[in-house]
GROMACS .gro file of C-alpha atoms in nm:
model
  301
    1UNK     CA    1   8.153  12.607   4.625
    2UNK     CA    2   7.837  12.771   4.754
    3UNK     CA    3   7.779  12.906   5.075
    4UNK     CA    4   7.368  12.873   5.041
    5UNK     CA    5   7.461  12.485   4.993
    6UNK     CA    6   7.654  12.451   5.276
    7UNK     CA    7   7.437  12.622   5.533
    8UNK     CA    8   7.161  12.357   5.425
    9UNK     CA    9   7.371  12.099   5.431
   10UNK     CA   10   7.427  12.128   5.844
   11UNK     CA   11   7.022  12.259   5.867
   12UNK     CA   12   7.158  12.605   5.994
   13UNK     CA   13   6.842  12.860   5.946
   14UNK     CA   14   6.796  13.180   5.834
   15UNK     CA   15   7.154  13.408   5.721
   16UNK     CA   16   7.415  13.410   5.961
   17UNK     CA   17   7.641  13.671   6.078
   18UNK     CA   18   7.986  13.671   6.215
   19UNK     CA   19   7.860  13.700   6.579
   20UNK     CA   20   7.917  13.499   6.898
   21UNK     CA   21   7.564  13.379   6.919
   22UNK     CA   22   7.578  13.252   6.532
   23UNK     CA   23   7.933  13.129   6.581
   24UNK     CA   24   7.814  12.891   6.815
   25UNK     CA   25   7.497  12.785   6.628
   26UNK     CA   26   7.730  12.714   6.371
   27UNK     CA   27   7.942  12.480   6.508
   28UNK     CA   28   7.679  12.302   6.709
   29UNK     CA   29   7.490  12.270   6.351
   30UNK     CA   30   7.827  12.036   6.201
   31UNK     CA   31   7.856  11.884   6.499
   32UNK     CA   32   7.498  11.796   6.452
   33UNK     CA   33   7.492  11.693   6.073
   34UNK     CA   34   7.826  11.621   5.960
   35UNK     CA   35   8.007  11.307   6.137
   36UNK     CA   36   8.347  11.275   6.274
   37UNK     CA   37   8.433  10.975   6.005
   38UNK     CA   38   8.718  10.811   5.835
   39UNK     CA   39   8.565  10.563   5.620
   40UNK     CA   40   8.719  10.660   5.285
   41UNK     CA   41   9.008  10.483   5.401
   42UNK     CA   42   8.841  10.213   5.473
   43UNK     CA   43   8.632  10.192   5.117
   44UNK     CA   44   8.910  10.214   4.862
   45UNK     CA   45   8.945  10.551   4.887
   46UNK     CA   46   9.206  10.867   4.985
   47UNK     CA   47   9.171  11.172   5.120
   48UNK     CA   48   9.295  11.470   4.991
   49UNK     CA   49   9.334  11.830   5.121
   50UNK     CA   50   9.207  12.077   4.810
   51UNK     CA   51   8.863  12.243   4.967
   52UNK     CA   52   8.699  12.158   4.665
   53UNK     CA   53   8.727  11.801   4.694
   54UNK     CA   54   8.649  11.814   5.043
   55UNK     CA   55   8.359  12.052   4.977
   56UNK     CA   56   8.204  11.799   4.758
   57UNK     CA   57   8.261  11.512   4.993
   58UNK     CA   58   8.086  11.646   5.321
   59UNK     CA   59   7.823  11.924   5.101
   60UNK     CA   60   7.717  11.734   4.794
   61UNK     CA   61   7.768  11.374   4.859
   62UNK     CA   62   7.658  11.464   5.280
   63UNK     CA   63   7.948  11.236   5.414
   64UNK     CA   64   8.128  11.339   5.691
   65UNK     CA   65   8.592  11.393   5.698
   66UNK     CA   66   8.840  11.394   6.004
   67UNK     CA   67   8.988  11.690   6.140
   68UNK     CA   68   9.143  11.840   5.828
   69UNK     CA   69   8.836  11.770   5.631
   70UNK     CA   70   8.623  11.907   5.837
   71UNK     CA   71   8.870  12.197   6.019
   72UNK     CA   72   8.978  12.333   5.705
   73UNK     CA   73   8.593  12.337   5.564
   74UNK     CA   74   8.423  12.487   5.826
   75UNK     CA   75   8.704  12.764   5.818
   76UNK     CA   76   8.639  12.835   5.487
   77UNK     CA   77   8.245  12.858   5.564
   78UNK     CA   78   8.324  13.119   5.871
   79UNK     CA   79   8.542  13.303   5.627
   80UNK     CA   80   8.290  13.363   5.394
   81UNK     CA   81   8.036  13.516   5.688
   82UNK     CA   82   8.243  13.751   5.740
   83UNK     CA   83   8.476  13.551   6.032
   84UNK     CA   84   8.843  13.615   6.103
   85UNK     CA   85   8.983  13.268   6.121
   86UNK     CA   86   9.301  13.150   6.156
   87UNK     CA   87   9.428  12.810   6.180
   88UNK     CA   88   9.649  12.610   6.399
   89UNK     CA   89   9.856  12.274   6.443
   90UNK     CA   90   9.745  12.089   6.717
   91UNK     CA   91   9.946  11.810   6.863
   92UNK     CA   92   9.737  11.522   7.025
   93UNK     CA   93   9.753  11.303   7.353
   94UNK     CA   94   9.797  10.975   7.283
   95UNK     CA   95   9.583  10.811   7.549
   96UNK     CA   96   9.841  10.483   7.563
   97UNK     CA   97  10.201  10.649   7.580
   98UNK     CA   98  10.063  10.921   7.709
   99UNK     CA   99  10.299  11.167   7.516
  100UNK     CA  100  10.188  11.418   7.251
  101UNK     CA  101  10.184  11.330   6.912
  102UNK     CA  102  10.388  11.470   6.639
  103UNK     CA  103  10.323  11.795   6.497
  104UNK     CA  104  10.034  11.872   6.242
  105UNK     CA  105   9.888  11.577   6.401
  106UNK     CA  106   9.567  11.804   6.430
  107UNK     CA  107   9.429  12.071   6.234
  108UNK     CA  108   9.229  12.305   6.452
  109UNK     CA  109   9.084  12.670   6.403
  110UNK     CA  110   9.079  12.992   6.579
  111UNK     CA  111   8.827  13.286   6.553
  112UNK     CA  112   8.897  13.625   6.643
  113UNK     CA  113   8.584  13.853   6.723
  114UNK     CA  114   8.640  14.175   6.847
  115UNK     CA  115   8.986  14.117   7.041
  116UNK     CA  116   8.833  13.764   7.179
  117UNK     CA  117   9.000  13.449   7.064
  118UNK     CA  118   8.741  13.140   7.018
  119UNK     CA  119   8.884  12.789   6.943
  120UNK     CA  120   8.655  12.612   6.716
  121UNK     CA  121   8.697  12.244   6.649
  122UNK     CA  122   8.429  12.064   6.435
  123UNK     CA  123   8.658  11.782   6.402
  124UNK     CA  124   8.762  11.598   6.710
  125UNK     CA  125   8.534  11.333   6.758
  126UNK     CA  126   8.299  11.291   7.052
  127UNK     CA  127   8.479  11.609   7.257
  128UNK     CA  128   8.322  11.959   7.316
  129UNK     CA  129   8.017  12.138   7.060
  130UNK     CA  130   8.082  12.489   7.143
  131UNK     CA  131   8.392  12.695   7.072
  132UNK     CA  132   8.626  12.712   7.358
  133UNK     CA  133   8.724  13.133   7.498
  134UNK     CA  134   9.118  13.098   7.458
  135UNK     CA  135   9.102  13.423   7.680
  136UNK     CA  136   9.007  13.204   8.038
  137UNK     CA  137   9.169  12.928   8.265
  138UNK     CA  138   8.806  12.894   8.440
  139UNK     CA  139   8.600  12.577   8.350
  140UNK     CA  140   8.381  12.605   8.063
  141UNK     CA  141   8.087  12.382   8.095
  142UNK     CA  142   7.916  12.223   7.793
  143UNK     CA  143   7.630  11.962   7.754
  144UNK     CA  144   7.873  11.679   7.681
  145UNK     CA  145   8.186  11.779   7.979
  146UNK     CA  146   8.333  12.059   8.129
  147UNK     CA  147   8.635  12.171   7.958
  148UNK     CA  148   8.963  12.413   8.036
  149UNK     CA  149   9.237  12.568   7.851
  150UNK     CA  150   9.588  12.608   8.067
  151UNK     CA  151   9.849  12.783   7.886
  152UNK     CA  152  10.241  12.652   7.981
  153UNK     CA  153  10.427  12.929   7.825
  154UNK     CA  154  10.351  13.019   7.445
  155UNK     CA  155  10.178  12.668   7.445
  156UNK     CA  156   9.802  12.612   7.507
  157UNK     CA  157   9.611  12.269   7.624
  158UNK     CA  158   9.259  12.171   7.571
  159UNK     CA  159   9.195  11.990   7.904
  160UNK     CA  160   8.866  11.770   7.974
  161UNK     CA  161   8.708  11.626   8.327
  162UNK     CA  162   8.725  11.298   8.236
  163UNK     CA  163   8.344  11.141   8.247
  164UNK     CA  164   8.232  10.941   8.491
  165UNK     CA  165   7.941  10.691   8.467
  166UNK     CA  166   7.662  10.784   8.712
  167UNK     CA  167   7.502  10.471   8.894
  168UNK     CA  168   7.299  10.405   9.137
  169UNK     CA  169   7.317  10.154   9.452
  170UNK     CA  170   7.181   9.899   9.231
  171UNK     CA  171   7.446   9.951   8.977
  172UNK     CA  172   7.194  10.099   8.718
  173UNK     CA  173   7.293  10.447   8.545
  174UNK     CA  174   7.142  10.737   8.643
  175UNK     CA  175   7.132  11.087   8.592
  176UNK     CA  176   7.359  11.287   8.828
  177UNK     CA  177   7.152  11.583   8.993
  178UNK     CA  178   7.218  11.889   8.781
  179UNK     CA  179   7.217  12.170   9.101
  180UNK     CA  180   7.532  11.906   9.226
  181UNK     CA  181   7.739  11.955   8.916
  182UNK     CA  182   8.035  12.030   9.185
  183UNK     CA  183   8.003  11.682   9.355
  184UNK     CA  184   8.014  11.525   8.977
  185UNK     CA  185   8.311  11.723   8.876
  186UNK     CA  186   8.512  11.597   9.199
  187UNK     CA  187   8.506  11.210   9.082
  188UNK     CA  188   8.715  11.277   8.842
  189UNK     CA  189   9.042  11.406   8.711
  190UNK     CA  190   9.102  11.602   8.410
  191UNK     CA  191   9.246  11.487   8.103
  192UNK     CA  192   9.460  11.633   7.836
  193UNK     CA  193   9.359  11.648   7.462
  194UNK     CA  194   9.601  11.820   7.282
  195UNK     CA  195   9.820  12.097   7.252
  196UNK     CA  196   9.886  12.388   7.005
  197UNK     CA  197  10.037  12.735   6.988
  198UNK     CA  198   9.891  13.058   6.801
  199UNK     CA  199  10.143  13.027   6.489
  200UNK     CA  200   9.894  13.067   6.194
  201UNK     CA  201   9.929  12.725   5.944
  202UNK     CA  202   9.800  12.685   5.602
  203UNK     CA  203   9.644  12.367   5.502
  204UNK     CA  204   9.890  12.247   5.264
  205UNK     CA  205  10.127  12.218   5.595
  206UNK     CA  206   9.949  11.947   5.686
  207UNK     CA  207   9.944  11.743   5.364
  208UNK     CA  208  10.238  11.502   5.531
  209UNK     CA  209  10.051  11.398   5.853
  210UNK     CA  210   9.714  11.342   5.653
  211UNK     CA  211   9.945  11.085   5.437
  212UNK     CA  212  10.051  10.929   5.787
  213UNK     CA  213   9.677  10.902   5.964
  214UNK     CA  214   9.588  10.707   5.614
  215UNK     CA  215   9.874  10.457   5.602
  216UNK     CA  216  10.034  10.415   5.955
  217UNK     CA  217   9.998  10.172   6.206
  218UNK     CA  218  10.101  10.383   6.467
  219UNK     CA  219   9.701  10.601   6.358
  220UNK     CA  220   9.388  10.565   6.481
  221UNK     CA  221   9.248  10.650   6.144
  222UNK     CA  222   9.472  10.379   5.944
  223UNK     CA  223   9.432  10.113   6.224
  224UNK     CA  224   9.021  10.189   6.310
  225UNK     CA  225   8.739  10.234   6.069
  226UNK     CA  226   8.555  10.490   6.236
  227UNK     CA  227   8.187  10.704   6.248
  228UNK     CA  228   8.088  10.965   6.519
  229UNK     CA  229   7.821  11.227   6.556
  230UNK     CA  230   7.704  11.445   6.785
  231UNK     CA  231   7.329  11.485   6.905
  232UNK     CA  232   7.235  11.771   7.179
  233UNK     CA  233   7.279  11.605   7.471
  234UNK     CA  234   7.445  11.238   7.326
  235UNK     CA  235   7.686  11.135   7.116
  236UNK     CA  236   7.657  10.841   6.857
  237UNK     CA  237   7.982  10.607   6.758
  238UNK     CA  238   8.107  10.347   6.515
  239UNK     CA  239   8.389  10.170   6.556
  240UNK     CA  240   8.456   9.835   6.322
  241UNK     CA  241   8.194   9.583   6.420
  242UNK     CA  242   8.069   9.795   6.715
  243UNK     CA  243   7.825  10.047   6.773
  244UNK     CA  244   7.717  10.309   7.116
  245UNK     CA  245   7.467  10.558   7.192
  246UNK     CA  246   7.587  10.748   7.516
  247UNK     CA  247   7.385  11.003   7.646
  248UNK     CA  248   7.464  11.304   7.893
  249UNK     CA  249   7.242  11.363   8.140
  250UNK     CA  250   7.447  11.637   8.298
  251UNK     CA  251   7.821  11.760   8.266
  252UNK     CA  252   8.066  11.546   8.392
  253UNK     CA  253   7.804  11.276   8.396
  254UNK     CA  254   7.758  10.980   8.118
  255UNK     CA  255   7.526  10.666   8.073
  256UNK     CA  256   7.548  10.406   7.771
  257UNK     CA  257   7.223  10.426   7.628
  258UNK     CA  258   7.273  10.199   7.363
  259UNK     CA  259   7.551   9.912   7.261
  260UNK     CA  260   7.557   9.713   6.936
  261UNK     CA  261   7.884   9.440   6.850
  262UNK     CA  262   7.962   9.189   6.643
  263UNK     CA  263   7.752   9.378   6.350
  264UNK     CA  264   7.751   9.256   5.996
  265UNK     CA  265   7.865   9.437   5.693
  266UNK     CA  266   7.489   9.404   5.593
  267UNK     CA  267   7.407   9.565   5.975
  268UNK     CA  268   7.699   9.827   5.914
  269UNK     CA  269   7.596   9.949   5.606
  270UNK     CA  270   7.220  10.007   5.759
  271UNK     CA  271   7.302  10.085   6.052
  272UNK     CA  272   7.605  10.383   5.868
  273UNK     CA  273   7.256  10.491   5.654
  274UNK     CA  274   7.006  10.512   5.962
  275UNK     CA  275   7.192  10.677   6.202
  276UNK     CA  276   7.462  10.875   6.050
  277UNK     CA  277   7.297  10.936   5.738
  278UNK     CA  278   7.579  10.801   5.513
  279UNK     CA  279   7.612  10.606   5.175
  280UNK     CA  280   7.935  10.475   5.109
  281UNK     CA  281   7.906  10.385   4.708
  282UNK     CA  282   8.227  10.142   4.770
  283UNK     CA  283   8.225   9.822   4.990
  284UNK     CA  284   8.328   9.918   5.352
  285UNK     CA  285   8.596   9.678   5.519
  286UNK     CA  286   8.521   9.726   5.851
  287UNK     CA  287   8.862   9.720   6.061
  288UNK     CA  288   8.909   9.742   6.456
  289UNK     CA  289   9.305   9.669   6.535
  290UNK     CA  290   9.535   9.726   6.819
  291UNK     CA  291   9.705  10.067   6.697
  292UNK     CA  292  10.133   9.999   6.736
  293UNK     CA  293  10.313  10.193   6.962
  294UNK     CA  294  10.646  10.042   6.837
  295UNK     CA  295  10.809  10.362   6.763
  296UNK     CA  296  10.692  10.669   7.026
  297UNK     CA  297  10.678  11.020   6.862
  298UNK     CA  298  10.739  11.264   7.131
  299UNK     CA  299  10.769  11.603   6.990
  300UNK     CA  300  10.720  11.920   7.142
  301UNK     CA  301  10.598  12.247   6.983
   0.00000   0.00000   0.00000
């Protein structure tokens, strides 16, 4: 595993150094490079949770992992620039029951500089770029939302203002006015993403929930076939037979560029190349079903 590799891999220039400024480059960089994908599942394949499998997936073979993929990865890059990391099980939202999932549901990881904690999640999907200050309630804008973290307790929740599509009279989108960022953020309410306390985890804890996101019906992961990557003011995402470009003109604010369905494997696997700069080697089956909410897991931490 080389660190030279990996800092070419996600385009970052020049050395970094276990600073705010680079933290931040760094994680926009993944975000950037490396997609939010699942598609080994949906190839023939398995995912596994020893770095250097994982290492060769996303740095030599450029594809892109889910959370623990590309959690514990990243960690291990920060680690090795000099970074005190520590990571944490996160337990989701599930946006149907709306409970929390079960534990270990997310991998997620926490940076310590100088006394200030920094949540950093390359590995979520079309959510936040930056790392989050777990040391603030206040609302932390970013290009793509505005974001909060409430604590309840010895429990902490990554909150969202949920986006609203900005229209005009005529119905056409439009950019909201960036000096009324107030006005946007009072459409809408916000949402919760997950939840997590500061108990340190090792990877191999979550060995038993990346079985369950592979082969349950009640996952996202086993149930949708899956491809997401961030640009600096967008977001681009696959989803079986169905492809968006949304852009953000401002925080808060969101307007479909972009929408592609009913795509063809042919269109999929062009379209997976092109855009998110993938080559599966095995034959994708592209898969877009209703994920079953027959049995409810409500834990709490």
């Amino acid at each position: 595993m080389d660190v030279g590799l990996y800092l070419r891999r996600i385009q970052f220039p020049g050395k970094p150094e276990a600073t705010l400024e680079d933290l931040q480059k760094l994680s926009r960089q993944h975000l950037f490079t490396v997609p939010f994908e699942n598609l080994t599942i949906h190839s023939g394949g398995r995912i596994h949770l020893n770095l250097g499998w994982v290492y060769h997936k996303i740095v030599i073979q450029h594809r892109g992992g889910f959370c623990y993929e590309n959690n514990s990865l990243f960690g291990w890059l920060l680690s090795q620039l000099g970074f005190n990391i520590t990571h944490l099980a996160a337990q989701v939202k599930n946006n149907i029951t709306k409970y929390f999932g079960p534990p270990f549901g997310h991998l997620i990881t926490m940076v310590n500089l100088g006394g200030h904690r920094w949540l950093c999640d390359v590995g979520f999907g079309a959510y936040f770029q930056s790392p989050l200050s777990l040391e603030t309630e206040s609302n932390q804008t970013q290009p793509n939302g505005v974001y909060r973290v409430k604590q309840e307790g010895e429990v902490l929740i990554i909150e969202r203002m949920q986006d609203e599509e900005c229209k005009d009279a005529g119905g056409h989108s439009i950019a909201a006015n960036k000096e009324d960022i107030s006005t946007v953020h009072s459409w809408s309410e916000w949402e919760q993403l997950y939840k997590f306390t500061l108990t340190p985890r090792s990877v191999e804890e979550f060995s038993e929930m990346c079985v369950y996101h592979q082969t349950s019906p009640s996952s996202l992961f086993y149930c949708k076939s899956l491809c997401c990557l961030h640009l600096p003011n967008g977001v681009l995402s696959y989803v079986g037979r169905r492809f968006t470009h949304v852009v953000y003109p401002s925080p808060g604010c969101k307007v479909e560029k972009e929408k592609l369905n009913g795509l063809s494997d042919e269109e999929i696997r062009k379209l997976l190349k092109e855009r998110f700069n993938i080559v599966l080697h095995c034959p994708l089956i592209p898969k877009d079903e209703q994920i079953s909410i027959s049995v409810v897991l409500r834990s709490g931490l």
